[in-house]
Structure formats: structure tokens, C-alpha cells
XYZ file of C-alpha atoms in Angstrom:
250
model
C 0.055 0.215 0.082
C 1.319 3.136 -0.963
C 1.815 6.266 1.355
C -1.716 7.907 1.835
C -3.755 5.209 0.152
C -6.642 4.047 1.977
C -6.837 0.335 3.525
C -9.062 -1.947 1.403
C -11.662 -2.316 3.658
C -12.052 1.639 4.207
C -12.376 1.958 0.041
C -15.107 -0.533 0.086
C -17.044 0.804 3.117
C -16.583 4.290 1.340
C -18.210 2.974 -1.786
C -21.044 1.408 0.109
C -21.388 4.512 2.207
C -22.230 6.664 -0.832
C -24.439 4.237 -2.262
C -26.340 4.243 1.072
C -26.218 8.085 0.961
C -27.438 8.249 -2.970
C -30.320 6.212 -2.179
C -29.010 3.375 -4.364
C -29.276 1.176 -1.383
C -32.284 2.862 0.380
C -33.534 2.085 3.844
C -34.422 -1.203 4.741
C -32.618 -2.644 1.716
C -30.357 -5.844 2.319
C -26.795 -4.922 2.159
C -24.857 -7.089 -0.281
C -23.656 -10.329 1.245
C -20.205 -10.925 2.232
C -19.540 -13.132 -0.953
C -21.076 -10.472 -3.299
C -18.976 -7.786 -2.020
C -15.779 -9.915 -2.259
C -16.627 -10.870 -5.967
C -17.682 -7.154 -6.708
C -14.624 -5.512 -5.510
C -11.913 -8.314 -5.766
C -11.378 -8.337 -2.294
C -10.759 -10.993 0.504
C -13.451 -12.279 2.728
C -11.752 -10.494 5.738
C -11.623 -7.341 3.938
C -15.648 -7.818 3.263
C -16.196 -8.653 6.983
C -13.978 -5.591 8.088
C -16.144 -3.061 5.531
C -19.390 -4.385 6.955
C -18.099 -3.923 10.327
C -17.261 -0.054 9.529
C -20.816 0.408 8.697
C -22.360 -1.201 11.472
C -20.270 0.647 13.671
C -21.307 4.062 11.982
C -25.053 3.503 12.523
C -25.701 2.880 8.699
C -26.975 -0.361 8.845
C -28.036 -2.650 11.371
C -27.865 -6.999 11.630
C -31.225 -8.824 12.086
C -30.781 -12.255 13.313
C -31.019 -14.917 10.914
C -32.208 -12.536 7.996
C -28.985 -10.426 7.347
C -27.546 -6.665 7.521
C -29.785 -4.012 6.169
C -29.703 -0.431 5.641
C -31.088 1.647 8.887
C -33.706 4.354 8.417
C -31.601 7.369 8.980
C -33.434 10.288 11.206
C -33.363 13.702 10.420
C -31.451 15.092 13.444
C -33.579 17.288 15.905
C -32.223 20.095 17.616
C -31.461 20.415 21.552
C -31.327 24.032 22.564
C -28.857 24.964 25.422
C -28.491 28.567 26.579
C -27.771 30.750 29.476
C -31.671 31.617 29.155
C -33.160 31.950 32.654
C -36.830 32.169 32.709
C -38.571 34.321 35.231
C -40.993 31.553 36.209
C -37.794 29.564 37.348
C -38.773 26.651 35.650
C -36.653 23.554 34.626
C -34.693 25.221 31.557
C -35.463 21.712 30.013
C -38.901 22.604 29.698
C -38.685 26.177 28.726
C -36.405 25.511 25.873
C -38.331 22.561 24.494
C -41.147 24.379 24.764
C -39.567 26.949 22.440
C -39.729 24.364 19.647
C -43.025 23.383 20.079
C -41.839 20.095 21.566
C -43.387 17.955 24.117
C -40.928 17.612 26.512
C -41.412 15.341 29.935
C -38.757 13.668 32.132
C -38.665 10.996 34.435
C -36.331 11.013 37.797
C -34.750 9.262 40.645
C -32.328 10.696 43.584
C -30.322 8.742 45.986
C -27.387 9.479 48.236
C -23.870 7.916 47.335
C -20.288 8.662 48.223
C -18.407 10.370 45.292
C -16.347 8.569 42.885
C -13.033 9.974 42.366
C -13.992 11.467 39.149
C -16.867 13.108 40.300
C -14.981 14.680 43.193
C -12.453 15.914 40.959
C -15.234 17.738 39.236
C -16.774 19.089 42.566
C -13.610 20.104 44.180
C -14.361 17.641 47.007
C -12.595 14.409 48.509
C -13.303 11.251 47.060
C -15.998 9.482 49.293
C -17.905 12.419 50.326
C -21.481 12.570 50.464
C -23.395 13.585 47.261
C -26.932 13.301 45.880
C -26.985 11.721 42.624
C -29.925 12.144 40.326
C -30.740 10.350 37.269
C -32.921 11.535 34.382
C -34.673 10.241 31.365
C -35.688 13.302 28.888
C -38.725 12.338 26.229
C -40.005 14.189 23.614
C -43.524 13.118 22.539
C -42.721 9.742 24.542
C -39.699 8.927 22.452
C -36.350 8.901 25.018
C -34.216 11.593 23.616
C -31.608 12.785 26.425
C -30.096 11.368 29.601
C -28.632 13.087 32.349
C -26.970 11.901 35.738
C -26.469 15.037 38.338
C -24.372 15.134 41.442
C -24.511 17.766 44.138
C -22.378 18.204 47.083
C -24.662 17.659 50.300
C -22.208 19.775 52.185
C -24.299 22.520 50.348
C -27.828 21.100 49.648
C -27.786 18.889 52.833
C -30.575 19.445 55.482
C -32.043 22.048 53.066
C -35.198 22.042 51.023
C -33.633 21.869 47.804
C -31.509 18.411 48.994
C -33.964 16.514 46.512
C -33.808 18.269 42.922
C -37.271 17.038 41.657
C -38.917 17.190 45.372
C -39.905 19.917 47.822
C -41.234 23.542 47.268
C -38.476 24.152 44.239
C -38.926 20.429 42.590
C -38.358 20.923 38.752
C -36.689 24.165 38.871
C -33.146 24.571 37.453
C -29.900 24.470 39.504
C -29.663 28.390 39.434
C -33.043 28.899 41.352
C -32.835 26.175 43.861
C -29.356 27.257 45.110
C -30.498 30.781 45.049
C -33.221 29.416 47.378
C -30.352 28.528 49.822
C -28.325 31.792 49.402
C -25.824 30.303 47.131
C -25.431 32.359 44.273
C -24.590 30.908 40.503
C -22.051 32.995 38.760
C -20.618 30.645 36.225
C -21.440 27.035 34.264
C -18.739 25.286 32.331
C -19.974 22.807 29.455
C -17.254 20.450 27.862
C -18.981 18.448 24.523
C -17.273 15.154 23.559
C -18.148 12.036 21.717
C -17.985 8.099 22.504
C -19.583 4.856 21.870
C -22.425 4.601 23.845
C -22.474 2.683 26.576
C -25.003 -0.630 26.498
C -27.217 0.830 29.213
C -27.484 3.988 27.963
C -28.546 2.852 24.152
C -30.598 0.482 25.838
C -32.657 3.539 27.499
C -32.263 5.510 24.453
C -33.529 2.844 21.769
C -30.054 2.815 19.860
C -27.833 -0.134 18.813
C -24.537 -1.207 20.062
C -21.990 1.086 18.297
C -23.832 3.988 18.129
C -22.345 7.187 19.044
C -23.549 9.579 21.738
C -22.484 13.088 22.352
C -21.877 13.785 26.239
C -21.943 17.345 27.777
C -20.065 17.594 30.881
C -21.774 20.388 32.844
C -20.746 22.071 35.952
C -22.150 24.989 37.897
C -19.998 27.423 39.816
C -20.905 29.712 43.013
C -17.615 32.127 43.587
C -15.473 29.333 42.477
C -17.323 26.404 44.161
C -18.441 23.816 42.201
C -22.117 23.411 43.312
C -23.625 20.482 40.799
C -21.841 18.770 37.868
C -23.738 16.554 35.549
C -23.324 14.245 32.350
C -25.827 14.989 29.621
C -25.791 11.980 27.318
C -27.459 12.710 23.446
C -27.895 10.245 20.695
C -25.785 11.777 17.808
C -27.783 10.131 15.121
C -31.137 11.829 16.147
C -30.230 14.991 17.707
C -27.798 18.383 17.594
C -26.906 20.424 20.291
C -27.188 24.136 19.590
C -26.221 26.792 21.708
C -27.596 29.972 22.050
C -25.160 32.249 24.016
C -25.861 35.796 25.117
C -23.718 38.876 23.927
C -22.962 41.449 26.704
């Protein structure tokens, strides 16, 4: 192979990808068999198999037990809005931002106290093992799971206060900024780091994805005078959604 030349399996995958994109292989069409790929492209069984694996990892095709591999229906990505917008009502920002797009957003949540892991402790600036309130969310749009979130709040900040449980009490369902303000903690900064990785099995099961699908992960942390008061991982299926940021100009 000369310098800069693609491996054979990537060239085959690229050609099949083009056929999927231009409609030559429309959704629900069976992908050419391994033997057919071998004959059509003049490659080995190993190359044909690896090319199919590439398309499956990209989420372009899916295997059906006892039937073969088929081209997947490609959803039109929808937008998930994220911004610094703070509604005067103090309602959960997810509810406000999805309502602005005419979406029918709902969510389920569960909270539980736990000891902070080393990674969570580092993000919160506390010692590993300190008590935190972990809350897990499943967000839905018209009943379809669209986003997962796991948040951690140090109980040194919220413990024994009316906002200790994010979704219960007088401020249940409100955003972090409003809840913290109720206990005289003024949130003045938020940091979000966005990355991508293959979804974990339990994440894809909850989101309706298949093994190999990529998810976007937003690591968000709220600060009050330099002290982290909440950190969260927001997980979004990359094939169905885009994250749009609306940042105020000051």
C-alpha cells in the first residue's frame, strides 16, 4: 500500500456508504452479502467483513438475526437547545427550551445519596467518598427517549435544606440556579465540555439505540464564587439530535 492510500476495507466501506447516501441502497434494503462484496470489489473475505463492520459501527446498517444486514432508516436530526436563558418563572430550563421549539418534553427522575467517586469528586472539588446526591433523568420528546442526564450535588451544600432533592419539595423541577438561590448560593458561572464516544450498553438501551452508536456527552458544572455546586453528564444520541447553543452577547 502506497503512502496515503486507504486500506482496502475502508475503500469498500466508503463506496457502500456513498450508495447508501445517494439512495442506490435505500433504507431497509439488504446490504450485499460478504460473498457478493468479495466478488464485486475483488477483495478477501476478511476485507469484506471489516467493511461491513465499519458501516455497522457508523450506524448506517443493522444486523437482523437470521436474516442478514440491512440499511437503517436515517432520522433527520432534531435540535436540542442549550443556552444561558433563565426563565422568570424559575421552571426547569429543559421544559422552557423545548417548549420554545414546540416539543412535548417530559422527564422521569430518581435521586439517591452516594459516596462521590474519584472522578465526580475531582469535578466538584471535594474529597473522594464525600456524600453527594445523585439524580438520574430520562428526558422524552412526545414519549421518545431523547436525552439522559446524571447529576451530582455535594450534600455539604444542599444537605438538610429544602432543595436537597432536586425534583421534590417547594422548588422541585426548577433549575440549578433557582434552587441554589433559595439557599443563598449564587451561581455565577457554568462550564460545559462537549465530547463524543460510543454509547454504553445501558445508555443505548434507554435511548433506543443499537450497539456501536455514538453519543454526544456534555459535562456540565455550575459554580458559585469558584465552588462547584453541581456537575452532570448529559448524554444525547448523535444520530438523532444536534446540540445548539444560544449564548447571550454582553
